[in-house]
Amino acid sequence: MAEAAFDEVIHAPLRLRICGLLSPVDRLDFAVIRTALGVSDATLSKQLKTLIASGYVASSKAASAGRDDARRITWLSLTPDGRRAFDAHVRALQEIAGLNPK
Amino acid sequence: MESDLQRPSGDGARAALNELTADRERLAENVRVPRALMAGFGGVAAWWVGMAAATSPGQMYQPPAMGWLALAVSLVFVHLVQRDTGIRFRRMGPRALVAVAGAVVACLALYSISLALVSLGLHWGVVLTSVTAFASTTWLAGVAYSSAVARLRHG
């Protein structure tokens, strides 16, 4: 289990929530995250750029059936480093909150 | 921006953790089970079970080579489900795995029953086993997908 470690890149509210959505899955479509968080494309893109630059999130594009060629699915996933950092950050939050995770 | 990066208080940390839980709840609520694609799995199962009608059970029995094609088509449906829902699961969970195993076992049993019917000259009976395979696989695929979505809530 990850050791508690507060991560300032992840802790920004929206970035924490993005990682929280990506954590239980292998990958999510950009549009699914945007809908779940209720934010605009631009806001989500900006935060994702920071997470991708930090090596915490990976992105890949795929053609989408039912959409024209110009529109593609953007798949997003936590990298192994991102997963470790998020787990450690959640443990740090649990410690701060006094939840004492086992 | 700077205030976002400071360590939160206990209440702030609790609120952040609660928000993560609420987001996962919202994600799970937004996911709809793609019924048409679940029926696609049922169609593949019905097709595979129906192949028994074209075999000659007995000493010279040769299993149909199209079984691998059915598996390949199933994998295409898995891909389509991921594209349709925008989610690729990391783990499906034990309930979903039991449902998938149940579908496989049901199809194998129905295929065996179909072979028995064919060996008795009751080729028409394969229609019934195929329909049963379609219904059971469609239902179990839906159960598996719903279980995987429900598991999202727990992180």
mmCIF file of C-alpha atoms in Angstrom:
data_model
loop_
_atom_site.group_PDB
_atom_site.id
_atom_site.type_symbol
_atom_site.label_atom_id
_atom_site.label_comp_id
_atom_site.label_asym_id
_atom_site.label_seq_id
_atom_site.Cartn_x
_atom_site.Cartn_y
_atom_site.Cartn_z
ATOM 1 C CA MET A 1 0.000 0.000 0.000
ATOM 2 C CA ALA A 2 1.225 3.519 -0.840
ATOM 3 C CA GLU A 3 2.852 5.533 1.910
ATOM 4 C CA ALA A 4 1.076 8.811 2.680
ATOM 5 C CA ALA A 5 2.542 11.678 0.678
ATOM 6 C CA PHE A 6 0.865 15.025 0.090
ATOM 7 C CA ASP A 7 1.167 15.959 -3.590
ATOM 8 C CA GLU A 8 0.713 19.607 -4.509
ATOM 9 C CA VAL A 9 0.164 18.879 -8.213
ATOM 10 C CA ILE A 10 -2.713 16.519 -7.466
ATOM 11 C CA HIS A 11 -4.211 18.518 -4.610
ATOM 12 C CA ALA A 12 -5.607 21.364 -6.752
ATOM 13 C CA PRO A 13 -9.356 20.621 -6.408
ATOM 14 C CA LEU A 14 -10.195 19.773 -10.000
ATOM 15 C CA ARG A 15 -7.003 17.758 -10.539
ATOM 16 C CA LEU A 16 -7.737 15.718 -7.418
ATOM 17 C CA ARG A 17 -11.239 15.009 -8.730
ATOM 18 C CA ILE A 18 -9.923 14.032 -12.182
ATOM 19 C CA CYS A 19 -7.490 11.565 -10.589
ATOM 20 C CA GLY A 20 -10.308 10.330 -8.332
ATOM 21 C CA LEU A 21 -12.412 9.455 -11.377
ATOM 22 C CA LEU A 22 -9.520 7.810 -13.229
ATOM 23 C CA SER A 23 -8.362 5.819 -10.209
ATOM 24 C CA PRO A 24 -10.964 2.994 -10.246
ATOM 25 C CA VAL A 25 -10.885 2.498 -14.030
ATOM 26 C CA ASP A 26 -8.348 1.628 -16.682
ATOM 27 C CA ARG A 27 -9.295 4.652 -18.777
ATOM 28 C CA LEU A 28 -12.098 7.167 -19.348
ATOM 29 C CA ASP A 29 -13.219 9.234 -22.290
ATOM 30 C CA PHE A 30 -12.638 12.993 -21.947
ATOM 31 C CA ALA A 31 -16.389 13.622 -22.384
ATOM 32 C CA VAL A 32 -17.268 11.216 -19.549
ATOM 33 C CA ILE A 33 -14.967 13.072 -17.134
ATOM 34 C CA ARG A 34 -16.286 16.458 -18.279
ATOM 35 C CA THR A 35 -19.877 15.356 -17.655
ATOM 36 C CA ALA A 36 -19.109 13.806 -14.260
ATOM 37 C CA LEU A 37 -17.298 16.947 -13.096
ATOM 38 C CA GLY A 38 -19.705 19.403 -14.744
ATOM 39 C CA VAL A 39 -16.924 21.598 -16.144
ATOM 40 C CA SER A 40 -16.183 23.084 -19.547
ATOM 41 C CA ASP A 41 -13.863 21.537 -22.135
ATOM 42 C CA ALA A 42 -11.377 24.389 -21.674
ATOM 43 C CA THR A 43 -11.247 24.055 -17.884
ATOM 44 C CA LEU A 44 -10.780 20.317 -18.037
ATOM 45 C CA SER A 45 -8.149 20.569 -20.777
ATOM 46 C CA LYS A 46 -6.145 23.073 -18.747
ATOM 47 C CA GLN A 47 -6.017 20.838 -15.675
ATOM 48 C CA LEU A 48 -5.294 17.760 -17.757
ATOM 49 C CA LYS A 49 -2.374 19.534 -19.396
ATOM 50 C CA THR A 50 -0.787 19.982 -15.965
ATOM 51 C CA LEU A 51 -1.390 16.337 -15.008
ATOM 52 C CA ILE A 52 -0.013 15.100 -18.335
ATOM 53 C CA ALA A 53 3.041 17.370 -18.055
ATOM 54 C CA SER A 54 3.668 15.923 -14.572
ATOM 55 C CA GLY A 55 3.555 12.409 -15.966
ATOM 56 C CA TYR A 56 0.490 11.492 -13.893
ATOM 57 C CA VAL A 57 -2.015 11.133 -16.729
ATOM 58 C CA ALA A 58 -1.639 9.663 -20.210
ATOM 59 C CA SER A 59 -3.844 10.545 -23.117
ATOM 60 C CA SER A 60 -4.494 8.811 -26.418
ATOM 61 C CA LYS A 61 -6.924 9.429 -29.231
ATOM 62 C CA ALA A 62 -9.028 6.907 -31.142
ATOM 63 C CA ALA A 63 -11.411 7.238 -34.046
ATOM 64 C CA SER A 64 -15.020 7.038 -32.981
ATOM 65 C CA ALA A 65 -17.793 5.175 -34.756
ATOM 66 C CA GLY A 66 -20.824 7.375 -35.118
ATOM 67 C CA ARG A 67 -18.758 10.530 -35.237
ATOM 68 C CA ASP A 68 -17.195 12.123 -38.275
ATOM 69 C CA ASP A 69 -13.459 11.770 -38.813
ATOM 70 C CA ALA A 70 -12.696 15.114 -37.227
ATOM 71 C CA ARG A 71 -14.085 14.020 -33.855
ATOM 72 C CA ARG A 72 -12.188 11.405 -31.946
ATOM 73 C CA ILE A 73 -12.454 9.846 -28.518
ATOM 74 C CA THR A 74 -9.748 11.088 -26.183
ATOM 75 C CA TRP A 75 -8.925 8.319 -23.734
ATOM 76 C CA LEU A 76 -7.355 9.340 -20.434
ATOM 77 C CA SER A 77 -5.721 7.105 -17.854
ATOM 78 C CA LEU A 78 -3.557 7.387 -14.762
ATOM 79 C CA THR A 79 0.043 6.386 -15.379
ATOM 80 C CA PRO A 80 1.690 4.055 -12.825
ATOM 81 C CA ASP A 81 3.371 7.144 -11.310
ATOM 82 C CA GLY A 82 0.041 8.967 -11.257
ATOM 83 C CA ARG A 83 -1.676 6.038 -9.566
ATOM 84 C CA ARG A 84 1.046 5.826 -6.906
ATOM 85 C CA ALA A 85 0.963 9.584 -6.307
ATOM 86 C CA PHE A 86 -2.845 9.654 -6.095
ATOM 87 C CA ASP A 87 -2.998 6.703 -3.676
ATOM 88 C CA ALA A 88 -0.304 8.315 -1.508
ATOM 89 C CA HIS A 89 -2.122 11.650 -1.621
ATOM 90 C CA VAL A 90 -5.435 10.083 -0.586
ATOM 91 C CA ARG A 91 -3.680 8.406 2.325
ATOM 92 C CA ALA A 92 -2.219 11.779 3.313
ATOM 93 C CA LEU A 93 -5.714 13.317 3.206
ATOM 94 C CA GLN A 94 -7.054 10.446 5.307
ATOM 95 C CA GLU A 95 -4.343 11.043 7.882
ATOM 96 C CA ILE A 96 -5.039 14.788 7.933
ATOM 97 C CA ALA A 97 -8.775 14.060 8.269
ATOM 98 C CA GLY A 98 -7.987 11.683 11.150
ATOM 99 C CA LEU A 99 -9.420 8.670 9.359
ATOM 100 C CA ASN A 100 -6.320 6.556 10.055
ATOM 101 C CA PRO A 101 -6.347 4.259 7.014
ATOM 102 C CA LYS A 102 -5.085 0.731 7.583
ATOM 103 C CA MET B 1 -4.111 29.194 -6.940
ATOM 104 C CA GLU B 2 -1.534 29.187 -4.188
ATOM 105 C CA SER B 3 -4.167 28.503 -1.533
ATOM 106 C CA ASP B 4 -5.185 25.368 -3.437
ATOM 107 C CA LEU B 5 -1.729 23.936 -2.971
ATOM 108 C CA GLN B 6 -1.523 24.351 0.796
ATOM 109 C CA ARG B 7 -2.171 21.469 3.124
ATOM 110 C CA PRO B 8 -5.859 21.431 4.031
ATOM 111 C CA SER B 9 -7.325 21.356 7.531
ATOM 112 C CA GLY B 10 -8.980 18.172 8.798
ATOM 113 C CA ASP B 11 -12.350 19.440 7.611
ATOM 114 C CA GLY B 12 -10.876 20.398 4.235
ATOM 115 C CA ALA B 13 -9.347 16.946 3.817
ATOM 116 C CA ARG B 14 -12.640 15.275 4.777
ATOM 117 C CA ALA B 15 -14.501 17.488 2.291
ATOM 118 C CA ALA B 16 -12.021 16.596 -0.467
ATOM 119 C CA LEU B 17 -12.409 12.871 0.248
ATOM 120 C CA ASN B 18 -16.208 13.197 0.313
ATOM 121 C CA GLU B 19 -16.084 14.972 -3.023
ATOM 122 C CA LEU B 20 -14.122 12.064 -4.525
ATOM 123 C CA THR B 21 -16.846 9.687 -3.358
ATOM 124 C CA ALA B 22 -19.581 11.972 -4.752
ATOM 125 C CA ASP B 23 -17.787 12.158 -8.123
ATOM 126 C CA ARG B 24 -17.590 8.365 -8.375
ATOM 127 C CA GLU B 25 -21.299 8.164 -7.494
ATOM 128 C CA ARG B 26 -22.064 10.671 -10.246
ATOM 129 C CA LEU B 27 -19.895 8.793 -12.719
ATOM 130 C CA ALA B 28 -21.696 5.526 -11.946
ATOM 131 C CA GLU B 29 -25.102 7.206 -12.189
ATOM 132 C CA ASN B 30 -24.274 8.672 -15.597
ATOM 133 C CA VAL B 31 -23.323 5.312 -17.089
ATOM 134 C CA ARG B 32 -26.153 3.556 -18.913
ATOM 135 C CA VAL B 33 -25.924 -0.112 -19.766
ATOM 136 C CA PRO B 34 -25.661 -0.338 -23.595
ATOM 137 C CA ARG B 35 -28.578 -2.762 -24.043
ATOM 138 C CA ALA B 36 -28.179 -3.089 -27.825
ATOM 139 C CA LEU B 37 -24.547 -4.152 -27.422
ATOM 140 C CA MET B 38 -25.475 -6.546 -24.605
ATOM 141 C CA ALA B 39 -27.917 -8.103 -27.084
ATOM 142 C CA GLY B 40 -24.941 -8.324 -29.455
ATOM 143 C CA PHE B 41 -23.237 -10.696 -27.000
ATOM 144 C CA GLY B 42 -26.490 -12.647 -26.907
ATOM 145 C CA GLY B 43 -26.490 -12.782 -30.698
ATOM 146 C CA VAL B 44 -22.983 -14.193 -30.757
ATOM 147 C CA ALA B 45 -23.995 -16.815 -28.185
ATOM 148 C CA ALA B 46 -27.078 -17.764 -30.193
ATOM 149 C CA TRP B 47 -24.989 -18.013 -33.363
ATOM 150 C CA TRP B 48 -22.403 -20.245 -31.667
ATOM 151 C CA VAL B 49 -25.012 -22.544 -30.117
ATOM 152 C CA GLY B 50 -26.860 -22.631 -33.449
ATOM 153 C CA MET B 51 -23.715 -23.890 -35.182
ATOM 154 C CA ALA B 52 -24.411 -27.255 -33.557
ATOM 155 C CA ALA B 53 -27.152 -27.760 -36.127
ATOM 156 C CA ALA B 54 -24.531 -27.904 -38.897
ATOM 157 C CA THR B 55 -22.411 -30.568 -37.185
ATOM 158 C CA SER B 56 -22.550 -34.348 -37.343
ATOM 159 C CA PRO B 57 -22.306 -35.612 -33.767
ATOM 160 C CA GLY B 58 -20.760 -39.070 -33.503
ATOM 161 C CA GLN B 59 -17.378 -40.686 -33.981
ATOM 162 C CA MET B 60 -16.476 -38.334 -36.838
ATOM 163 C CA TYR B 61 -17.545 -35.233 -34.914
ATOM 164 C CA GLN B 62 -15.512 -32.140 -35.781
ATOM 165 C CA PRO B 63 -16.114 -29.046 -33.646
ATOM 166 C CA PRO B 64 -16.991 -26.050 -35.839
ATOM 167 C CA ALA B 65 -13.986 -23.833 -36.566
ATOM 168 C CA MET B 66 -16.280 -20.814 -36.441
ATOM 169 C CA GLY B 67 -15.996 -20.925 -32.629
ATOM 170 C CA TRP B 68 -12.870 -18.779 -32.826
ATOM 171 C CA LEU B 69 -14.701 -16.327 -35.028
ATOM 172 C CA ALA B 70 -17.462 -16.089 -32.397
ATOM 173 C CA LEU B 71 -14.785 -15.309 -29.790
ATOM 174 C CA ALA B 72 -13.284 -12.637 -32.065
ATOM 175 C CA VAL B 73 -16.709 -11.062 -32.640
ATOM 176 C CA SER B 74 -17.266 -11.033 -28.856
ATOM 177 C CA LEU B 75 -14.018 -9.111 -28.421
ATOM 178 C CA VAL B 76 -15.193 -6.631 -31.057
ATOM 179 C CA PHE B 77 -18.358 -6.130 -28.987
ATOM 180 C CA VAL B 78 -16.229 -5.541 -25.864
ATOM 181 C CA HIS B 79 -14.390 -2.841 -27.813
ATOM 182 C CA LEU B 80 -17.672 -1.301 -28.990
ATOM 183 C CA VAL B 81 -19.029 -1.227 -25.434
ATOM 184 C CA GLN B 82 -15.915 0.649 -24.297
ATOM 185 C CA ARG B 83 -16.267 3.148 -27.128
ATOM 186 C CA ASP B 84 -19.992 3.589 -26.564
ATOM 187 C CA THR B 85 -19.751 4.195 -22.825
ATOM 188 C CA GLY B 86 -16.350 5.900 -22.716
ATOM 189 C CA ILE B 87 -15.229 3.616 -19.897
ATOM 190 C CA ARG B 88 -12.705 0.827 -19.841
ATOM 191 C CA PHE B 89 -12.846 -0.977 -16.516
ATOM 192 C CA ARG B 90 -9.734 -1.955 -14.648
ATOM 193 C CA ARG B 91 -11.500 -4.659 -12.678
ATOM 194 C CA MET B 92 -14.995 -5.956 -13.256
ATOM 195 C CA GLY B 93 -15.423 -7.381 -9.754
ATOM 196 C CA PRO B 94 -16.355 -10.878 -8.555
ATOM 197 C CA ARG B 95 -20.093 -10.555 -9.290
ATOM 198 C CA ALA B 96 -19.395 -9.582 -12.902
ATOM 199 C CA LEU B 97 -16.907 -12.426 -13.288
ATOM 200 C CA VAL B 98 -19.495 -14.896 -11.953
ATOM 201 C CA ALA B 99 -22.015 -13.530 -14.478
ATOM 202 C CA VAL B 100 -19.533 -13.910 -17.370
ATOM 203 C CA ALA B 101 -18.586 -17.417 -16.208
ATOM 204 C CA GLY B 102 -22.298 -18.214 -15.930
ATOM 205 C CA ALA B 103 -22.840 -17.108 -19.541
ATOM 206 C CA VAL B 104 -19.945 -19.273 -20.750
ATOM 207 C CA VAL B 105 -21.160 -22.314 -18.786
ATOM 208 C CA ALA B 106 -24.744 -21.770 -20.010
ATOM 209 C CA CYS B 107 -23.548 -21.590 -23.630
ATOM 210 C CA LEU B 108 -21.446 -24.750 -23.261
ATOM 211 C CA ALA B 109 -24.396 -26.590 -21.702
ATOM 212 C CA LEU B 110 -26.768 -25.346 -24.411
ATOM 213 C CA TYR B 111 -24.280 -26.335 -27.110
ATOM 214 C CA SER B 112 -24.058 -29.836 -25.623
ATOM 215 C CA ILE B 113 -27.855 -30.062 -25.500
ATOM 216 C CA SER B 114 -27.952 -28.901 -29.122
ATOM 217 C CA LEU B 115 -25.516 -31.650 -30.157
ATOM 218 C CA ALA B 116 -27.679 -34.184 -28.365
ATOM 219 C CA LEU B 117 -30.778 -32.895 -30.152
ATOM 220 C CA VAL B 118 -29.009 -33.051 -33.521
ATOM 221 C CA SER B 119 -27.806 -36.606 -32.847
ATOM 222 C CA LEU B 120 -31.451 -37.545 -32.208
ATOM 223 C CA GLY B 121 -32.485 -35.910 -35.492
ATOM 224 C CA LEU B 122 -34.258 -33.083 -33.688
ATOM 225 C CA HIS B 123 -32.546 -30.265 -35.581
ATOM 226 C CA TRP B 124 -35.464 -27.903 -34.972
ATOM 227 C CA GLY B 125 -34.729 -28.081 -31.226
ATOM 228 C CA VAL B 126 -31.546 -26.081 -31.823
ATOM 229 C CA VAL B 127 -33.772 -23.044 -32.413
ATOM 230 C CA LEU B 128 -34.906 -23.301 -28.799
ATOM 231 C CA THR B 129 -31.390 -23.688 -27.412
ATOM 232 C CA SER B 130 -30.207 -20.743 -29.558
ATOM 233 C CA VAL B 131 -33.006 -18.515 -28.310
ATOM 234 C CA THR B 132 -32.218 -19.571 -24.737
ATOM 235 C CA ALA B 133 -28.532 -18.778 -25.334
ATOM 236 C CA PHE B 134 -29.472 -15.347 -26.691
ATOM 237 C CA ALA B 135 -31.721 -14.511 -23.732
ATOM 238 C CA SER B 136 -29.422 -15.834 -21.003
ATOM 239 C CA THR B 137 -26.257 -14.279 -22.432
ATOM 240 C CA THR B 138 -27.916 -10.901 -23.032
ATOM 241 C CA TRP B 139 -29.208 -10.892 -19.464
ATOM 242 C CA LEU B 140 -25.933 -12.066 -17.911
ATOM 243 C CA ALA B 141 -23.906 -9.546 -19.945
ATOM 244 C CA GLY B 142 -26.179 -6.815 -18.587
ATOM 245 C CA VAL B 143 -25.736 -8.134 -15.041
ATOM 246 C CA ALA B 144 -21.942 -8.182 -15.507
ATOM 247 C CA TYR B 145 -21.858 -4.632 -16.838
ATOM 248 C CA SER B 146 -24.191 -3.290 -14.129
ATOM 249 C CA SER B 147 -22.040 -4.966 -11.463
ATOM 250 C CA ALA B 148 -18.888 -3.395 -12.860
ATOM 251 C CA VAL B 149 -20.582 0.027 -12.851
ATOM 252 C CA ALA B 150 -21.798 -0.464 -9.277
ATOM 253 C CA ARG B 151 -18.234 -1.301 -8.279
ATOM 254 C CA LEU B 152 -17.132 2.138 -9.485
ATOM 255 C CA ARG B 153 -18.922 3.628 -6.496
ATOM 256 C CA HIS B 154 -16.462 1.966 -4.139
ATOM 257 C CA GLY B 155 -13.369 3.265 -5.923
#
